[in-house]
XYZ file of C-alpha atoms in Angstrom:
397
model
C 10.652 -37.414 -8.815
C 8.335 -38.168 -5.966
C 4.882 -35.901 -5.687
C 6.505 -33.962 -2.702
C 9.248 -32.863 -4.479
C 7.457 -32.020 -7.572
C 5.076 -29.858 -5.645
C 7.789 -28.312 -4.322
C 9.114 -27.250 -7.521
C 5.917 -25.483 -8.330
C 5.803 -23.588 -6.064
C 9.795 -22.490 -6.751
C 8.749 -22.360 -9.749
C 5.557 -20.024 -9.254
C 6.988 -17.744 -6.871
C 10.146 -17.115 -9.246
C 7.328 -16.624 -11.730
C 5.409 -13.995 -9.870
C 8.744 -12.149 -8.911
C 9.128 -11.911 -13.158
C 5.850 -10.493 -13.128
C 7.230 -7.466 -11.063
C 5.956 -8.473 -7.590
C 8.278 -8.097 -4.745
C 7.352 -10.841 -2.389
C 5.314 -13.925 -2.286
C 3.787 -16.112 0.191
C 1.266 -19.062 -0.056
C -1.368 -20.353 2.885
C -4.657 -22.783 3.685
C -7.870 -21.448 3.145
C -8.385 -22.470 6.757
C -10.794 -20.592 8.675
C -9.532 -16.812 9.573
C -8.037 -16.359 13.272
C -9.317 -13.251 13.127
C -12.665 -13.670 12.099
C -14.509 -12.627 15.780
C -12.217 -9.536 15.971
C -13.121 -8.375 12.246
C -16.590 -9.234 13.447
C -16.422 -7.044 17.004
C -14.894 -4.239 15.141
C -18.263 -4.018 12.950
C -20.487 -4.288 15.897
C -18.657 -1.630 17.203
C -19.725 0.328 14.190
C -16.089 1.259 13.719
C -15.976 0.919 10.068
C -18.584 3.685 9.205
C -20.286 4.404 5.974
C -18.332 1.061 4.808
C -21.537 -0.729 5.063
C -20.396 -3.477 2.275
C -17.849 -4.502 5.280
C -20.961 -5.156 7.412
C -22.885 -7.412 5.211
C -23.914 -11.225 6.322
C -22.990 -12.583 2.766
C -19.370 -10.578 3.116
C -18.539 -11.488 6.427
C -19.321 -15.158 5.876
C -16.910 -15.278 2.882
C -14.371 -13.377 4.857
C -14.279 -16.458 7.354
C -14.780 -19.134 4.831
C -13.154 -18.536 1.383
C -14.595 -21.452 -0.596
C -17.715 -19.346 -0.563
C -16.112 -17.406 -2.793
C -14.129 -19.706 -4.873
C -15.837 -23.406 -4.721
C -12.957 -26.115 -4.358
C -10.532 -23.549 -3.118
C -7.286 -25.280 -1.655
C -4.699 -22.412 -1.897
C -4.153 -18.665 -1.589
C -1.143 -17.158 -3.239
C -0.575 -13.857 -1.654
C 1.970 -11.244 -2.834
C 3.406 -7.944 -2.335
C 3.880 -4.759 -4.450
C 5.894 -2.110 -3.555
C 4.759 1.687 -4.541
C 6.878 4.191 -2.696
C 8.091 6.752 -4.814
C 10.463 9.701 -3.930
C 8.628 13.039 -3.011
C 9.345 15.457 -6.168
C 8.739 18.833 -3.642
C 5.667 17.648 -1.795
C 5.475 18.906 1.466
C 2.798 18.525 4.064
C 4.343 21.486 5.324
C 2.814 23.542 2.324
C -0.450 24.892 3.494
C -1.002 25.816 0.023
C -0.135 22.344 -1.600
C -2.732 19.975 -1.740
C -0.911 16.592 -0.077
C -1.944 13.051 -1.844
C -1.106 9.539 -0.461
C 1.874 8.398 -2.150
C 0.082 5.066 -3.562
C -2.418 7.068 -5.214
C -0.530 9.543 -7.198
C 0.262 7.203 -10.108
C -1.984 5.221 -11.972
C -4.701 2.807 -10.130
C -2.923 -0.029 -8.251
C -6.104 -2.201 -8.801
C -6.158 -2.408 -12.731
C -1.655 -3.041 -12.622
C -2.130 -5.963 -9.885
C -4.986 -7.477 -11.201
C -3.532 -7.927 -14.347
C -0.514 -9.543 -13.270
C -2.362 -12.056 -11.357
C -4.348 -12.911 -13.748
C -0.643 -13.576 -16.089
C 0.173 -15.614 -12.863
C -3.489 -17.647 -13.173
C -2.284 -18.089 -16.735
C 1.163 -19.200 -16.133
C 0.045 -21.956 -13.777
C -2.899 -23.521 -15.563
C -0.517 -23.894 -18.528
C 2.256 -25.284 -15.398
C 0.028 -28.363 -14.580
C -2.421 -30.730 -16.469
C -5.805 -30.566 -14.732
C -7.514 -27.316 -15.241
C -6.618 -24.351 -12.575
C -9.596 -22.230 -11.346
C -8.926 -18.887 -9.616
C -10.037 -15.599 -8.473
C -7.557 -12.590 -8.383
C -8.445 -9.819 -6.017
C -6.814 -6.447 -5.024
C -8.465 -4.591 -2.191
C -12.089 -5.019 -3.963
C -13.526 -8.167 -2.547
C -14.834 -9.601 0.504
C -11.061 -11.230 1.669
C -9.199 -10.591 5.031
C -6.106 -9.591 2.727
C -3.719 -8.752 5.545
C -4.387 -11.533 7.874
C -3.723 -14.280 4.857
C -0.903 -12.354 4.136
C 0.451 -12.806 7.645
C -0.318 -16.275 7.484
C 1.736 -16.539 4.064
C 4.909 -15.039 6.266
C 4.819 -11.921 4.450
C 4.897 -9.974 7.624
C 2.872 -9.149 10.988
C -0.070 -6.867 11.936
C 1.613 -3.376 13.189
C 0.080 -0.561 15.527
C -1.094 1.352 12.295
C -3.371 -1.692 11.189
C -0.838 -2.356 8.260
C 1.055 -5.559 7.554
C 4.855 -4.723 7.983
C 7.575 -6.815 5.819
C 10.763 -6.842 9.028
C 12.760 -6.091 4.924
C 11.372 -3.730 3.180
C 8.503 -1.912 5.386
C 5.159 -1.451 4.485
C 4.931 0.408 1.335
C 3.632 -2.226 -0.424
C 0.228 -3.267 -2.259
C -1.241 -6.744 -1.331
C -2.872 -8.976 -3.866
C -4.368 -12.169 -3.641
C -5.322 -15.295 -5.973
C -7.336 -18.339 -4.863
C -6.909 -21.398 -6.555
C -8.443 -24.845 -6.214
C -5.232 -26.612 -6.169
C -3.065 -27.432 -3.365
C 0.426 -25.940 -3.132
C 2.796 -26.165 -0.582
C 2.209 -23.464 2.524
C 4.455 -20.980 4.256
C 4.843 -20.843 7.540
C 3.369 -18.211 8.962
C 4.303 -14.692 10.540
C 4.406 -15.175 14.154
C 6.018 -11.961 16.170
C 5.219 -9.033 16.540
C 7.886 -6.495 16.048
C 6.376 -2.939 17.040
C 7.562 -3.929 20.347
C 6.443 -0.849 22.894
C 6.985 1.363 20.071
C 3.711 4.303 19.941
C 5.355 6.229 16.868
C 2.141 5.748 14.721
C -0.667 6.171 17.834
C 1.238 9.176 18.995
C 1.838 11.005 15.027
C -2.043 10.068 13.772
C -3.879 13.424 14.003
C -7.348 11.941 14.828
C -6.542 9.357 17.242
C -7.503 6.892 14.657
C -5.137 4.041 16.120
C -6.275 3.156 19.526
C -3.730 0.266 20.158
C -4.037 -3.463 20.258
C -7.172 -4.837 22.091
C -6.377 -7.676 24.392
C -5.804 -10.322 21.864
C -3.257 -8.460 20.440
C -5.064 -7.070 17.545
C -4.558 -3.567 16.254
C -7.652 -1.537 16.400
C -8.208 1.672 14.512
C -11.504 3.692 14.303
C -12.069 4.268 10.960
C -14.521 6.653 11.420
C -11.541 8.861 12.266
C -8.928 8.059 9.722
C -8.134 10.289 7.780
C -7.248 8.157 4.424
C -11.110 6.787 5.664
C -12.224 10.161 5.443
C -11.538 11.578 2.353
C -12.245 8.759 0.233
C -14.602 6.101 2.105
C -16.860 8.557 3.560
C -19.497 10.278 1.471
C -21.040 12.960 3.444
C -20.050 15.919 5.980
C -16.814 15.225 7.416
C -17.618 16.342 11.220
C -16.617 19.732 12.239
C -14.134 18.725 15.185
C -11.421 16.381 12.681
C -11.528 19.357 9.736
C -8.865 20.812 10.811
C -6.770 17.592 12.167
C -6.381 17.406 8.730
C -4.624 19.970 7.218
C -3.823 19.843 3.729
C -4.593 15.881 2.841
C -6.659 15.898 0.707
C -6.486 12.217 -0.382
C -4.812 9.443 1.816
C -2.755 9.926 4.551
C 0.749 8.474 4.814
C 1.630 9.623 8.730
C 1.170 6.676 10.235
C 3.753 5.071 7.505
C 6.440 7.585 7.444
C 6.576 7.698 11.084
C 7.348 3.938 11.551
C 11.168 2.983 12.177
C 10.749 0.119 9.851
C 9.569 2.009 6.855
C 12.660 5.220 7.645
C 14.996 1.752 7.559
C 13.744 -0.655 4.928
C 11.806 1.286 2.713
C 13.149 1.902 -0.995
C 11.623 3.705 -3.849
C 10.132 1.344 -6.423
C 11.175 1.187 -10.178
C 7.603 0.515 -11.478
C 7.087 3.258 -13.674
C 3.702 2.784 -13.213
C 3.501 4.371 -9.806
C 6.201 6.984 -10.588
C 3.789 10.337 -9.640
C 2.115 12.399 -12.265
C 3.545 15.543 -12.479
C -0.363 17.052 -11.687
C -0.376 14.722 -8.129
C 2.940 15.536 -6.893
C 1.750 18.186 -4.375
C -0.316 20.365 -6.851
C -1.570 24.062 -5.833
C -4.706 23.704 -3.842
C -6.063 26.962 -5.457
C -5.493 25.405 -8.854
C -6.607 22.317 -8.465
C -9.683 23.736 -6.716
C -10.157 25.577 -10.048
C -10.007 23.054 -12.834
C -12.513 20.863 -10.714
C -15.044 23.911 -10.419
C -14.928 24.088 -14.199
C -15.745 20.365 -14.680
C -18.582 18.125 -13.495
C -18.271 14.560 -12.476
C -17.782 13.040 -15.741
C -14.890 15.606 -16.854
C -13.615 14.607 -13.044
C -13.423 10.777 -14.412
C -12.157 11.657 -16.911
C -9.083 13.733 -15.441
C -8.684 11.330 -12.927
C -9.666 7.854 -15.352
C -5.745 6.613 -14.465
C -6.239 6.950 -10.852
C -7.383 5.585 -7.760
C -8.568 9.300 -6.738
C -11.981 8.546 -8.851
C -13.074 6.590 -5.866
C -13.966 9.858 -3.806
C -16.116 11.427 -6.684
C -16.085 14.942 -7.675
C -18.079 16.169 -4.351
C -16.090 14.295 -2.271
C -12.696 15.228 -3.658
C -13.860 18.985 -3.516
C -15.058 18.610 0.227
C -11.454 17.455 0.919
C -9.865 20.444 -0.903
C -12.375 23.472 0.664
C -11.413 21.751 4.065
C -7.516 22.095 3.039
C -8.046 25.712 1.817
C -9.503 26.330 5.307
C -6.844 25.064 7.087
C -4.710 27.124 4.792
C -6.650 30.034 5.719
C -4.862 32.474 3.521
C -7.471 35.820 2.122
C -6.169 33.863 -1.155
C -8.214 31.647 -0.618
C -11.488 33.388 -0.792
C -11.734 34.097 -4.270
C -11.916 30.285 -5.050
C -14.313 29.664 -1.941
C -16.542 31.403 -3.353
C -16.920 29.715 -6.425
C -17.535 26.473 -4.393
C -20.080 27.996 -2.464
C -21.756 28.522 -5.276
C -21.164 24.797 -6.778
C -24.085 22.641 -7.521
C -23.458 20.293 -4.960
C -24.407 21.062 -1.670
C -21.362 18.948 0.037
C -19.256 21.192 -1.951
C -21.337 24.463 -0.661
C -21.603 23.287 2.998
C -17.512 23.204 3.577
C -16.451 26.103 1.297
C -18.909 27.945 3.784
C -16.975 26.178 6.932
C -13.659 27.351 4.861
C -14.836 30.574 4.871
C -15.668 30.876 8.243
C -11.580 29.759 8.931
C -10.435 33.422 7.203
C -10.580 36.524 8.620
C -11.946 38.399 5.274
C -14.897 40.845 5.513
C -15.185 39.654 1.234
C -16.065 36.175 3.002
C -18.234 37.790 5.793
C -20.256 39.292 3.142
C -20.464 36.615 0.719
C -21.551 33.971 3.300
C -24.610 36.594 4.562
C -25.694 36.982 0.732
C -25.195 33.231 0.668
C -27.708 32.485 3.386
C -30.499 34.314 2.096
C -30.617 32.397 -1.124
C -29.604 28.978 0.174
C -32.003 26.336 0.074
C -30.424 23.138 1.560
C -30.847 22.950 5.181
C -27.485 21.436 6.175
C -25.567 23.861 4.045
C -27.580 26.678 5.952
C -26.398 25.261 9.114
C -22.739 25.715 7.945
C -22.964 28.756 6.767
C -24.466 30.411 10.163
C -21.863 28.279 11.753
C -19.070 30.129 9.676
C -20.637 32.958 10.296
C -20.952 33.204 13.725
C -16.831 31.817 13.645
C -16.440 35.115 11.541
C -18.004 37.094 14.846
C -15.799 35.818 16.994
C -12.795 36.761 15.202
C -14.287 40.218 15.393
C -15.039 40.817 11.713
């Protein structure tokens, strides 16, 4: 058997491999410079990617372009695909009163399953070929350009929404990727692009997040106004004018996916358990999930949460998200549980359960907010409370 051959082989052999391993597709590329590099590059001197300041950093955009920074010796990226879409068990954005989760994060954390599985597949192939196999496994945590190498791998191409798109199966799907300092045979890459003059996503996103492709044909989103950027990336006030863009997500946001034609075709539930929705994240009661996180500080919110991606927006964060949602709910049933939060010990807690009460017409939340003033002592949260208090005028209460 000539080298070519045999190297073929491997990498038959490796992808059947990482499909045993559960994962749905796999791809291989270069560690060739990123096409993409001066766009990713533009989009942070546009300041687009907002509190994300790790995105902005000279070390992490340098190993974004050149991946051998990262992994000395690197010849090879194998890049692969896991789906996650579940079916909805009654969850309905719909709901005001149902706290809405992104579909990927209502099962345990993607980042622990996919890692491990690479690192079987890192196993596999050091034990495949004599010389000794170094690698680095990554799943969304590390300074890598995950989408464009899996493009590049022919795993799929760059849609309006920012998000790869497999032209089989959607987009539903969980990229991971493991660098190796040994050559394998490349893919070709993923050359059309198949939104075509569709505007499903730019037309369904709330915030006006999606603004498009620029004129090299790149998608562009301002994450700043993304919603899934929102309530999870960004750790302080959410600004006034997107609260109520968006509604009751409190976690995520999956518009931009449901509304593409490729994911209502292609897109299948997945039989990894793992993902499969715990029965407490499958559109839970805003008012009682409010309540068991005002009982709890943030270690007893790790450790409700120590299975789950949500423990990336903290306790404060998480409850921000929920006193927006109760807001936007608006219901007098509300109040009750808004005022506990005003009275929580974190003052990005306080500051939107007072912008929450401002969004119901209750003279209990008039009241409350007006005692509330007087005793407050954080400037920003006495800013929101006059604010929901002069919203409260208006309405004539």
């Amino acid at each position: 058997m000539n080298r070519t051959s045999s190297k073929a082989m491997l990498v038959e052999e490796l992808k059947a491999e990482a499909k045993s391993l559960g994962f749905s597709r796999v791809g291989i590329t270069g560690v060739n410079s990123s096409a993409h590099i001066d766009f990713y590059q533009s989009w942070i001197d546009a300041g687009m990617q907002g509190e994300m300041q790790y995105l902005a950093r000279e070390e992490s955009v340098r190993r974004r372009s050149d991946l051998e920074q990262t992994l000395p010796g690197a010849r090879s990226v194998i890049v692969v695909t896991h789906d996650y879409l579940t079916e909805d068990l009654g969850c309905s954005p719909d709901d005001p009163e149902m706290a809405i989760i992104a579909t990927y994060a209502r099962g345990d954390d993607y980042h622990d399953i996919i890692k491990s599985k690479l690192l079987g597949l890192l196993e596999w192939l050091s034990q495949r070929v004599p010389e000794r196999v170094e690698g680095r496994a990554y799943v969304d945590t590390g300074p890598i350009l995950e989408r464009d190498l899996a493009q590049r791998a022919g795993l799929g191409w760059f849609g309006k929404n920012t998000m790869l798109i497999d032209p089989t199966s959607g987009s539903f799907f969980f990229l991971g990727v493991l660098l190796v300092d040994l050559e394998l045979s490349a893919d070709s890459p993923f050359l059309e692009d198949r939104c075509g003059t569709c505007r499903s996503c730019l037309d369904a996103c709330p915030t006006g997040a999606l603004l498009g492709r620029d004129a090299s044909g790149a998608p562009v989103m301002d994450a700043r106004r993304c919603i899934s950027y929102l309530t999870i990336e960004h750790r302080s006030a959410i600004p006034v004018e997107l609260r109520s863009a968006m509604g009751n997500r409190i976690y995520g946001c999956d518009i931009c996916q449901e509304v593409c034609p490729w994911n209502e075709r292609f897109a299948e539930p997945t039989g990894d358990s793992a993902y499969q929705p715990s029965q407490d994240l499958d559109g839970p009661s805003l008012l009682e999930l409010a309540g068991n996180l005002l009982s709890t500080d943030e270690l007893g919110f790790r450790n409700t949460f120590k299975k789950s991606a949500i423990t990336r927006a903290k306790r404060s964060g998480f409850l921000r998200n929920i006193c927006i949602a109760l807001g936007n709910w608006g219901a007098p049933a509300a109040v009750t549980t808004l005022l506990r939060a005003l009275s929580d010990v974190e003052p990005l807690v306080r500051g939107h359960a007072a912008w929450a009460l401002g969004q119901i017409e209750s003279s209990q939340a008039r009241s409350a907010l007006s005692e509330r003033l007087s005793s407050e002592d954080d400037a920003w949260v006495k800013t929101e409370i006059s604010a929901a208090l002069q919203t409260q005028d208006s309405s004539g209460l």
